[in-house]
Short mmCIF file of C-alpha atoms and ligand atoms in Angstrom, two decimals:
data_model
loop_
_atom_site.label_atom_id
_atom_site.label_comp_id
_atom_site.label_asym_id
_atom_site.label_seq_id
_atom_site.Cartn_x
_atom_site.Cartn_y
_atom_site.Cartn_z
CA MET A 1 -0.12 -0.22 -0.30
CA THR A 2 1.31 3.22 -0.55
CA PRO A 3 1.98 5.54 2.08
CA ARG A 4 0.51 8.94 2.95
CA ALA A 5 2.78 11.52 3.21
CA GLY A 6 1.06 14.80 3.89
CA ASP A 7 -1.88 16.64 3.17
CA HIS A 8 -0.82 19.70 0.54
CA ALA A 9 2.22 19.37 -2.35
CA ILE A 10 3.18 22.37 -4.14
CA VAL A 11 5.28 22.19 -7.33
CA LEU A 12 6.99 25.09 -8.79
CA GLY A 13 6.95 25.29 -12.49
CA ALA A 14 4.62 22.84 -14.90
CA GLY A 15 7.27 22.35 -17.45
CA ILE A 16 8.19 18.19 -17.85
CA GLY A 17 9.33 17.81 -14.57
CA GLY A 18 7.25 19.30 -12.59
CA LEU A 19 4.13 17.57 -14.38
CA LEU A 20 6.38 14.34 -13.84
CA ALA A 21 6.35 15.43 -10.47
CA ALA A 22 3.28 16.29 -9.77
CA ARG A 23 1.49 13.38 -11.27
CA VAL A 24 3.95 11.70 -8.61
CA LEU A 25 3.37 13.66 -6.01
CA THR A 26 -1.24 12.44 -6.41
CA ASP A 27 -0.29 8.91 -4.92
CA PHE A 28 0.91 10.39 -1.73
CA TYR A 29 -0.71 13.70 -1.08
CA ASP A 30 -4.12 14.70 -0.65
CA ARG A 31 -4.09 17.79 -2.95
CA VAL A 32 -0.94 18.86 -5.25
CA THR A 33 -1.12 22.18 -6.17
CA LEU A 34 1.22 23.38 -9.62
CA VAL A 35 2.34 26.77 -10.15
CA GLU A 36 3.32 28.11 -13.20
CA ARG A 37 4.13 31.90 -14.01
CA ASP A 38 2.78 31.23 -17.87
CA ALA A 39 -0.87 31.33 -19.15
CA LEU A 40 -1.20 27.55 -19.96
CA ALA A 41 -4.13 27.20 -22.54
CA VAL A 42 -1.34 28.82 -24.66
CA ASP A 43 -1.18 25.98 -28.04
CA GLY A 44 2.84 26.26 -28.86
CA PRO A 45 6.14 27.73 -27.31
CA ARG A 46 5.42 29.72 -24.64
CA LYS A 47 7.61 32.56 -22.90
CA GLY A 48 8.38 30.17 -19.39
CA VAL A 49 9.82 27.31 -22.08
CA PRO A 50 11.46 29.21 -24.57
CA GLN A 51 13.60 26.45 -26.03
CA GLY A 52 9.78 24.76 -27.40
CA PHE A 53 10.54 25.82 -30.39
CA HIS A 54 13.84 23.61 -31.41
CA ALA A 55 13.91 19.98 -31.50
CA HIS A 56 12.96 18.00 -28.81
CA SER A 57 13.48 14.56 -28.96
CA LEU A 58 12.30 12.33 -26.28
CA LEU A 59 14.66 9.33 -25.64
CA ALA A 60 13.22 5.64 -25.42
CA ARG A 61 13.61 5.81 -21.40
CA GLY A 62 11.45 8.98 -21.23
CA LEU A 63 8.90 7.78 -23.17
CA GLN A 64 9.21 4.40 -21.26
CA ILE A 65 8.69 6.36 -17.53
CA MET A 66 5.60 8.53 -19.18
CA GLU A 67 3.86 5.34 -20.12
CA GLU A 68 4.58 4.38 -16.75
CA LEU A 69 3.15 7.41 -15.08
CA PHE A 70 0.57 8.10 -17.82
CA PRO A 71 -0.70 4.50 -18.76
CA GLY A 72 -1.81 4.76 -22.66
CA VAL A 73 0.01 8.03 -22.78
CA THR A 74 1.88 7.23 -25.85
CA GLU A 75 -1.05 5.73 -27.75
CA GLU A 76 -2.57 9.63 -27.49
CA LEU A 77 0.04 11.08 -28.29
CA LEU A 78 -0.10 8.57 -31.52
CA ALA A 79 -3.71 9.46 -32.55
CA ALA A 80 -3.44 13.01 -31.85
CA GLY A 81 -0.79 12.89 -34.78
CA ALA A 82 2.68 12.80 -32.63
CA VAL A 83 4.88 10.92 -35.24
CA PRO A 84 5.35 6.88 -34.90
CA TYR A 85 9.32 6.05 -35.91
CA ALA A 86 11.19 2.84 -35.53
CA ALA A 87 15.31 2.14 -34.96
CA ALA A 88 15.15 1.42 -39.21
CA GLN A 89 13.59 4.93 -39.49
CA VAL A 90 16.13 6.50 -37.88
CA ARG A 91 19.07 7.92 -39.82
CA MET A 92 22.17 8.53 -37.33
CA ILE A 93 25.19 9.74 -39.14
CA MET A 94 28.87 9.91 -36.74
CA GLY A 95 31.76 11.06 -38.03
CA GLY A 96 30.92 10.91 -41.60
CA LEU A 97 29.39 7.64 -41.25
CA GLU A 98 25.77 6.49 -41.35
CA PHE A 99 25.10 4.24 -38.75
CA ALA A 100 23.66 0.61 -40.19
CA ARG A 101 19.72 0.29 -39.20
CA ALA A 102 18.36 -2.29 -36.41
CA PRO A 103 15.87 -4.23 -38.15
CA ALA A 104 13.76 -4.18 -35.50
CA GLY A 105 12.82 -2.25 -31.66
CA ASP A 106 10.85 -0.35 -29.63
CA ILE A 107 8.82 2.70 -31.17
CA GLY A 108 9.49 5.93 -30.64
CA VAL A 109 7.63 8.69 -30.77
CA SER A 110 8.37 12.09 -32.02
CA ALA A 111 6.91 15.62 -31.47
CA THR A 112 7.33 19.72 -30.78
CA ARG A 113 7.70 20.04 -27.25
CA PRO A 114 4.67 22.25 -26.98
CA PHE A 115 2.84 18.77 -28.35
CA LEU A 116 4.01 16.42 -25.52
CA GLU A 117 3.81 19.13 -23.05
CA GLY A 118 0.02 19.66 -23.86
CA HIS A 119 -0.55 16.28 -23.75
CA LEU A 120 1.04 15.61 -20.10
CA LEU A 121 -0.81 18.99 -19.17
CA ARG A 122 -4.12 17.36 -20.29
CA ARG A 123 -3.39 14.64 -18.29
CA VAL A 124 -2.17 16.16 -14.97
CA ARG A 125 -5.45 18.21 -15.23
CA ALA A 126 -7.50 14.68 -15.33
CA LEU A 127 -6.62 13.73 -11.56
CA ASP A 128 -8.98 14.52 -8.90
CA ARG A 129 -6.13 15.62 -6.62
CA VAL A 130 -4.47 18.41 -9.29
CA ALA A 131 -5.02 22.27 -8.85
CA ILE A 132 -3.20 24.34 -11.80
CA GLU A 133 -2.69 27.75 -10.76
CA ASP A 134 -1.16 29.47 -14.07
CA GLY A 135 -0.68 32.91 -14.75
CA VAL A 136 0.67 32.62 -11.17
CA GLN A 137 4.64 34.01 -10.61
CA VAL A 138 6.59 32.17 -7.23
CA THR A 139 7.86 34.91 -5.29
CA GLY A 140 9.27 33.05 -2.65
CA VAL A 141 9.35 30.24 0.16
CA LEU A 142 7.27 30.30 3.66
CA THR A 143 9.80 29.09 6.30
CA ARG A 144 9.10 28.27 10.03
CA GLY A 145 12.83 28.13 11.50
CA ASP A 146 14.69 26.54 9.27
CA GLU A 147 12.05 24.62 7.49
CA VAL A 148 10.38 24.97 4.41
CA VAL A 149 6.51 25.13 4.99
CA GLY A 150 5.07 26.66 1.65
CA ALA A 151 5.65 28.77 -0.83
CA SER A 152 4.14 32.66 -1.62
CA VAL A 153 3.13 33.25 -5.19
CA ALA A 154 1.87 36.60 -6.54
CA GLY A 155 -0.73 36.76 -9.58
CA PRO A 156 -3.76 38.94 -10.75
CA ASP A 157 -5.46 39.08 -7.29
CA GLY A 158 -2.25 39.98 -5.31
CA GLU A 159 0.11 38.39 -3.47
CA ARG A 160 -0.81 35.18 -1.26
CA GLU A 161 0.53 32.35 0.87
CA LEU A 162 0.19 28.57 -0.20
CA PRO A 163 1.13 26.59 3.11
CA ALA A 164 2.15 23.39 2.49
CA ASP A 165 4.35 19.76 3.69
CA LEU A 166 6.08 19.59 0.58
CA VAL A 167 7.79 22.27 -1.70
CA ILE A 168 9.06 21.20 -4.81
CA ASP A 169 11.32 23.89 -6.79
CA ALA A 170 10.71 22.76 -10.93
CA MET A 171 11.49 26.04 -11.90
CA GLY A 172 13.77 25.15 -14.43
CA ARG A 173 17.58 26.48 -15.05
CA GLY A 174 17.17 29.33 -13.53
CA GLY A 175 15.84 27.41 -10.28
CA ARG A 176 15.54 29.82 -7.33
CA THR A 177 16.85 27.08 -4.58
CA PRO A 178 20.31 27.68 -4.07
CA ALA A 179 19.28 31.39 -3.41
CA TRP A 180 16.83 30.50 -0.53
CA LEU A 181 19.21 28.21 1.13
CA GLU A 182 21.47 30.86 1.06
CA ALA A 183 18.63 33.43 2.71
CA LEU A 184 17.58 30.57 5.32
CA GLY A 185 21.66 29.91 6.57
CA PHE A 186 22.13 26.86 4.79
CA ASP A 187 24.88 27.01 2.17
CA ARG A 188 24.37 26.98 -1.72
CA PRO A 189 25.57 23.44 -3.60
CA GLU A 190 28.69 23.57 -5.60
CA GLU A 191 28.02 23.45 -9.29
CA ASP A 192 29.84 21.28 -11.98
CA THR A 193 30.38 23.60 -14.92
CA ILE A 194 30.50 22.77 -18.42
CA ARG A 195 31.46 25.12 -20.86
CA VAL A 196 29.90 24.13 -24.31
CA GLU A 197 28.53 27.27 -25.83
CA VAL A 198 26.57 25.12 -28.11
CA ALA A 199 24.19 27.37 -30.79
CA TYR A 200 20.85 26.08 -32.60
CA ALA A 201 18.54 27.63 -35.62
CA THR A 202 15.65 25.93 -36.03
CA ARG A 203 13.02 26.10 -39.09
CA TYR A 204 9.78 24.03 -39.34
CA VAL A 205 9.89 22.95 -43.15
CA ARG A 206 6.75 20.87 -45.16
CA PHE A 207 9.10 18.53 -46.89
CA PRO A 208 7.80 17.47 -50.81
CA ASP A 209 6.00 13.99 -51.13
CA GLY A 210 8.02 11.19 -50.59
CA ALA A 211 11.33 12.97 -49.79
CA VAL A 212 13.56 11.23 -47.32
CA GLU A 213 11.00 7.90 -48.13
CA GLY A 214 11.85 5.76 -45.48
CA ASP A 215 13.24 8.31 -42.40
CA ARG A 216 11.39 9.63 -39.82
CA MET A 217 14.28 11.86 -38.31
CA VAL A 218 17.60 12.48 -39.01
CA LEU A 219 20.39 13.34 -37.04
CA VAL A 220 23.93 14.54 -37.64
CA GLY A 221 26.16 14.14 -34.56
CA THR A 222 28.60 17.19 -34.20
CA SER A 223 31.93 16.97 -37.04
CA PRO A 224 34.83 17.57 -34.16
CA GLU A 225 36.03 19.05 -37.66
CA THR A 226 33.75 21.70 -38.34
CA LEU A 227 31.78 21.51 -34.97
CA LYS A 228 28.29 21.64 -36.73
CA GLY A 229 25.77 18.97 -36.21
CA ALA A 230 22.03 19.31 -37.45
CA ALA A 231 18.67 17.34 -35.70
CA LEU A 232 16.02 16.57 -38.38
CA CYS A 233 12.79 15.04 -37.72
CA GLU A 234 8.90 14.47 -38.61
CA VAL A 235 7.20 16.17 -36.24
CA GLU A 236 3.19 16.35 -35.96
CA GLY A 237 1.02 18.33 -38.39
CA GLY A 238 3.19 17.04 -41.49
CA ARG A 239 6.11 18.93 -40.68
CA TRP A 240 9.76 18.50 -40.46
CA LEU A 241 11.80 20.02 -37.69
CA VAL A 242 14.73 21.11 -38.97
CA THR A 243 17.62 21.85 -35.98
CA LEU A 244 20.79 23.24 -37.19
CA GLY A 245 23.46 23.11 -33.89
CA GLY A 246 26.76 24.46 -33.51
CA SER A 247 29.27 23.72 -30.40
CA ALA A 248 32.11 25.21 -28.82
CA GLY A 249 30.85 29.07 -29.65
CA VAL A 250 29.95 28.03 -33.66
CA ARG A 251 26.40 29.39 -34.05
CA PRO A 252 24.20 28.13 -36.94
CA PRO A 253 23.09 31.33 -39.28
CA ALA A 254 19.24 32.52 -38.58
CA ASP A 255 19.56 34.12 -42.05
CA PRO A 256 17.66 31.93 -44.42
CA GLU A 257 20.18 31.92 -47.42
CA ASP A 258 22.84 31.14 -44.73
CA PHE A 259 20.88 28.54 -43.06
CA LEU A 260 20.50 27.15 -47.07
CA ALA A 261 23.92 26.70 -46.95
CA TRP A 262 25.10 25.37 -43.29
CA VAL A 263 21.76 22.77 -44.53
CA ASP A 264 24.22 21.82 -47.90
CA GLU A 265 27.34 21.76 -46.06
CA VAL A 266 25.73 19.82 -42.88
CA LEU A 267 23.29 17.33 -44.07
CA PRO A 268 23.56 14.12 -46.94
CA PRO A 269 22.39 15.50 -50.30
CA ASP A 270 19.22 14.41 -50.45
CA VAL A 271 17.56 15.48 -47.00
CA ALA A 272 19.32 19.05 -48.07
CA ALA A 273 17.58 18.51 -51.15
CA ALA A 274 14.19 18.27 -49.19
CA VAL A 275 14.74 21.39 -47.13
CA ARG A 276 16.00 23.31 -50.04
CA ASP A 277 12.67 21.81 -52.26
CA GLY A 278 10.54 22.21 -49.24
CA GLU A 279 7.97 24.46 -47.74
CA ALA A 280 9.66 26.58 -45.30
CA LEU A 281 7.22 27.61 -42.64
CA GLY A 282 7.78 30.90 -40.36
CA GLU A 283 10.74 31.86 -39.05
CA ILE A 284 14.19 30.75 -37.86
CA GLY A 285 14.56 30.82 -34.39
CA VAL A 286 17.47 30.77 -32.41
CA ALA A 287 18.65 29.76 -28.65
CA ARG A 288 21.86 30.02 -27.09
CA MET A 289 23.18 27.34 -24.19
CA PRO A 290 27.26 28.47 -22.88
CA THR A 291 27.12 25.97 -20.21
CA SER A 292 26.19 22.31 -18.45
CA VAL A 293 25.00 22.72 -14.96
CA ARG A 294 24.85 19.85 -12.34
CA ARG A 295 24.13 21.25 -9.10
CA ARG A 296 25.64 18.68 -5.78
CA TYR A 297 22.22 18.95 -3.82
CA GLU A 298 23.43 15.04 -2.75
CA ARG A 299 26.99 16.54 -1.16
CA LEU A 300 25.48 19.09 1.20
CA GLY A 301 25.45 18.19 4.80
CA ARG A 302 22.30 19.72 6.08
CA PHE A 303 19.24 20.45 3.28
CA PRO A 304 16.21 21.69 4.62
CA LYS A 305 12.77 19.71 5.73
CA GLY A 306 9.94 20.18 3.40
CA LEU A 307 12.31 21.78 -0.08
CA LEU A 308 13.11 19.63 -2.70
CA VAL A 309 14.59 20.67 -6.22
CA THR A 310 13.69 18.60 -10.39
CA GLY A 311 14.55 18.28 -13.50
CA ASP A 312 16.69 21.32 -15.15
CA ALA A 313 16.89 23.06 -11.63
CA ILE A 314 19.04 20.69 -10.73
CA CYS A 315 20.96 19.78 -14.05
CA HIS A 316 20.99 20.90 -16.98
CA PHE A 317 22.54 19.25 -20.10
CA ASN A 318 23.95 20.42 -23.64
CA PRO A 319 20.66 20.12 -25.80
CA ILE A 320 22.56 18.24 -28.31
CA TYR A 321 21.92 14.87 -26.20
CA GLY A 322 18.60 15.27 -25.89
CA GLN A 323 18.40 13.83 -22.75
CA GLY A 324 17.17 16.94 -20.39
CA MET A 325 12.92 15.51 -20.34
CA SER A 326 14.38 12.07 -19.70
CA VAL A 327 16.24 13.03 -16.90
CA GLY A 328 13.28 14.58 -15.52
CA ALA A 329 11.27 12.21 -15.75
CA LEU A 330 14.12 9.89 -13.49
CA ASP A 331 13.87 12.48 -11.40
CA ALA A 332 10.38 11.63 -11.09
CA LEU A 333 10.31 7.93 -10.43
CA ALA A 334 13.27 8.93 -7.36
CA LEU A 335 10.99 11.16 -5.97
CA ARG A 336 8.23 7.93 -6.48
CA ASP A 337 10.44 5.50 -5.07
CA CYS A 338 11.58 7.41 -1.58
CA LEU A 339 8.03 8.35 -1.05
CA ARG A 340 7.15 4.81 -0.96
CA GLU A 341 9.43 4.80 1.59
CA GLY A 342 8.04 7.77 3.87
CA THR A 343 9.26 11.13 4.78
CA ARG A 344 11.69 10.30 7.13
CA ASP A 345 15.35 12.10 5.63
CA LEU A 346 13.49 12.32 2.12
CA ALA A 347 15.51 15.24 0.96
CA GLY A 348 19.16 13.41 2.10
CA ARG A 349 17.60 9.72 0.16
CA TYR A 350 16.20 11.56 -2.53
CA PHE A 351 19.19 14.06 -3.55
CA THR A 352 21.50 10.75 -3.43
CA ALA A 353 18.55 8.17 -5.89
CA VAL A 354 18.25 11.39 -7.98
CA ALA A 355 22.51 12.17 -8.37
CA LYS A 356 23.09 8.46 -9.31
CA ALA A 357 20.06 8.38 -11.66
CA LEU A 358 22.11 11.68 -13.07
CA ASP A 359 25.81 9.90 -13.33
CA PRO A 360 25.33 8.03 -16.87
CA PRO A 361 23.57 10.87 -18.59
CA TRP A 362 25.92 13.81 -16.91
CA GLN A 363 29.32 11.22 -17.84
CA LEU A 364 27.87 10.70 -21.47
CA SER A 365 27.15 14.37 -22.36
CA THR A 366 30.48 15.77 -20.52
CA GLY A 367 32.50 13.20 -22.07
CA ALA A 368 31.23 14.17 -25.42
CA ASP A 369 31.71 17.46 -24.89
CA LEU A 370 35.24 17.40 -23.68
CA ALA A 371 36.32 15.24 -26.06
CA LEU A 372 34.91 18.21 -28.64
CA ARG A 373 36.84 20.24 -27.44
CA GLU A 374 40.65 20.47 -25.85
CA ALA A 375 38.92 21.69 -22.52
CA GLY A 376 42.57 22.02 -21.01
CA ASN A 377 43.25 20.19 -17.78
CA GLN A 378 39.57 19.04 -17.47
CA LYS A 379 41.00 16.12 -20.71
CA THR A 380 42.05 13.05 -18.26
CA VAL A 381 43.76 10.40 -19.29
CA ALA A 382 40.59 8.04 -18.62
CA SER A 383 38.07 10.46 -20.58
CA ARG A 384 40.72 9.95 -23.68
CA VAL A 385 40.92 6.13 -23.40
CA LEU A 386 37.05 6.14 -22.75
CA ASN A 387 37.08 8.78 -26.24
CA ALA A 388 39.56 6.36 -28.41
CA TYR A 389 36.82 3.58 -27.77
CA LEU A 390 33.91 4.97 -28.91
CA GLY A 391 35.68 6.71 -31.83
CA ARG A 392 36.19 3.10 -32.67
CA MET A 393 32.46 1.87 -31.94
CA ARG A 394 30.83 4.74 -33.72
CA ARG A 395 33.02 3.43 -37.01
CA ALA A 396 32.41 -0.66 -36.03
CA ALA A 397 28.24 0.94 -35.45
CA ALA A 398 28.54 1.98 -39.40
CA ARG A 399 28.55 -2.19 -40.80
CA ASP A 400 27.47 -3.95 -37.62
CA TRP A 401 23.74 -2.93 -36.06
CA ARG A 402 24.52 -4.56 -33.58
CA VAL A 403 27.02 -2.31 -32.06
CA ALA A 404 24.70 0.84 -33.10
CA GLU A 405 21.99 -0.49 -31.05
CA ALA A 406 24.16 -1.17 -28.13
CA PHE A 407 25.10 2.59 -28.84
CA THR A 408 21.73 4.04 -28.80
CA ARG A 409 19.90 1.51 -26.43
CA VAL A 410 23.21 3.41 -23.74
CA THR A 411 22.63 7.40 -25.36
CA GLY A 412 18.53 6.51 -24.71
CA LEU A 413 19.02 5.48 -20.95
CA ILE A 414 17.82 1.92 -21.67
CA ASP A 415 20.94 0.65 -20.92
CA PRO A 416 24.35 1.83 -18.54
CA PRO A 417 26.97 2.99 -20.13
CA SER A 418 28.46 -0.19 -18.81
CA ALA A 419 26.85 -2.07 -21.07
CA LEU A 420 29.10 -0.72 -23.78
CA ALA A 421 31.93 -2.22 -21.99
CA ARG A 422 29.94 -5.97 -22.39
CA PRO A 423 31.96 -8.56 -24.38
CA ALA A 424 30.21 -9.28 -26.72
CA VAL A 425 29.99 -5.17 -28.07
CA ILE A 426 33.86 -5.12 -27.33
CA TRP A 427 34.72 -7.94 -30.01
CA ARG A 428 31.92 -6.32 -32.81
CA THR A 429 33.33 -3.21 -32.15
CA LEU A 430 37.64 -4.60 -31.80
CA ARG A 431 37.30 -6.49 -34.92
CA GLY A 432 36.70 -4.90 -37.52
C1 FAD B 501 17.69 25.03 -27.20
C2 FAD B 501 17.01 23.59 -26.11
C3 FAD B 501 17.56 22.29 -27.26
C4 FAD B 501 16.57 21.20 -25.74
N1 FAD B 501 16.62 19.62 -26.69
C5 FAD B 501 15.81 18.87 -25.49
C6 FAD B 501 15.76 17.61 -26.46
O1 FAD B 501 15.86 17.45 -27.57
N2 FAD B 501 15.56 16.85 -25.30
C7 FAD B 501 15.27 16.58 -23.87
O2 FAD B 501 14.76 16.04 -23.69
N3 FAD B 501 15.63 18.25 -23.63
C8 FAD B 501 15.54 18.80 -24.52
N4 FAD B 501 15.87 20.30 -23.89
C9 FAD B 501 16.12 20.26 -22.35
C10 FAD B 501 14.40 20.13 -22.09
O3 FAD B 501 13.65 21.36 -22.46
C11 FAD B 501 14.66 20.49 -20.23
O4 FAD B 501 15.63 19.69 -19.79
C12 FAD B 501 13.71 20.19 -19.75
O5 FAD B 501 12.33 21.09 -20.25
C13 FAD B 501 13.58 20.27 -18.27
O6 FAD B 501 12.41 20.30 -17.98
P1 FAD B 501 12.09 21.43 -16.55
O7 FAD B 501 10.44 21.26 -15.85
O8 FAD B 501 12.74 21.25 -15.96
O9 FAD B 501 12.10 23.11 -16.99
P2 FAD B 501 11.70 24.04 -17.64
O10 FAD B 501 10.63 23.20 -18.89
O11 FAD B 501 12.25 24.71 -18.23
O12 FAD B 501 9.92 24.46 -17.16
C14 FAD B 501 10.37 25.60 -16.34
C15 FAD B 501 8.92 26.53 -15.91
O13 FAD B 501 8.81 26.75 -14.62
C16 FAD B 501 8.58 28.11 -14.71
N5 FAD B 501 8.60 28.63 -14.28
C17 FAD B 501 9.88 29.48 -13.69
N6 FAD B 501 10.43 30.74 -12.67
C18 FAD B 501 9.16 30.65 -12.24
C19 FAD B 501 8.17 31.44 -11.86
N7 FAD B 501 9.49 32.15 -10.66
N8 FAD B 501 7.33 31.19 -11.19
C20 FAD B 501 6.33 29.88 -11.67
N9 FAD B 501 6.06 29.43 -13.13
C21 FAD B 501 7.78 29.68 -13.53
C22 FAD B 501 8.42 28.57 -16.12
O14 FAD B 501 7.55 28.90 -16.96
C23 FAD B 501 8.29 26.54 -16.77
O15 FAD B 501 7.35 26.75 -17.28
C24 FAD B 501 16.20 21.22 -24.25
C25 FAD B 501 16.53 22.71 -23.45
C26 FAD B 501 17.60 23.75 -25.48
C27 FAD B 501 17.47 25.19 -23.87
#
């Protein structure tokens, strides 16, 4: 039986992390309030989530967890127009080599971020115990001694206090917990920061009929020489989302002609032709992300009772690896598993569980970033050996779909990175 943890919990921020946390909390609290600054009726990218304009791939593990928390959501997404894809429909190009394609495998779901978020929001709204307060800004936390006992919010009807047994900061990369900790006399968490200087330029395009037949996604990994890459995916509404990405300070252009020149340079000729000959829909949008940041809450000796953090507010990644939403889902599972054990030392157990879940995706993305960009003394012998092996593995993946599959299961967060060191994978990697 699920133990009851309290009367009221509040989630601050209704992004993917906040929606999933709210769903989990309904198993343990009588009432859950979700507070969001934006008006959530908006269909399409909203102010608080500007990244929603750009490609948002949902990793296999992220989709699995969403299905576990919201049974039937995959079918709902597909029925509403999200694009199903099999491994054999993903054209993955790394270091100029195209991966061999697995003949079978689980079905993934491709959609825009607002579409995915809209469906999760609908499911959360339908939960009896949830109240959603949108158009309402979080202004602070309420405290008693060194405990957090609610949040203060400001909306159209002025400032109010919302008392609660638990408050979760899901306000994204601008999460306020470090500042609140300091104000309460606690230490701020240490931060691991990796400079990535990634920039995106995105345009929605309707491809000509029959273009890139058979493919539903084209992923071109960042080239170490040019520091350019691209992600194209078919999404709801018969459109393709064309996102160009530059790393280490390289910026894809927002000018339409320069955008197409970059398309010709980075993409295989048939895909570049589909973009050129397709119907451009709307303007080109750009985004920049200077750093990946991991806040080490698990290392703090003291943390206020009544407060937790989730999603990007704990760790935000270089987006080119498509991990953020799936990691938010992993945080939600950690929350559920910890609450099943009761509320004693909840923060200590939760941040430890989250840190364990975060280690693989953080190692994958920062390892790849360090390989891409000489990062001075950050580049260790271990990372050099690992990157040489991964380079060899990418070459093996071009001729052996089983290696490609092992690689994508790890990057999809289904298998741990140690799966790449299984004897069968090592043998297949080295035999070429
Ligand atoms: C360009 C780009 C591309 C990306 N691509 C991918 C991808 O391909 N795949 C992937 O999985 N992830 C991707 N990500 C990461 C992904 O967007 C995030 O990891 C994910 O949205 C985590 O969500 P979150 O809920 O923690 O935070 P957010 O989605 O940022 O949500 C935070 C919410 O808090 C609200 N909020 C903030 N302050 C307040 C306040 N004071 N009061 C009330 N509400 C507030 C905001 O309005 C927002 O709704 C990408 C990120 C970027 C920048």
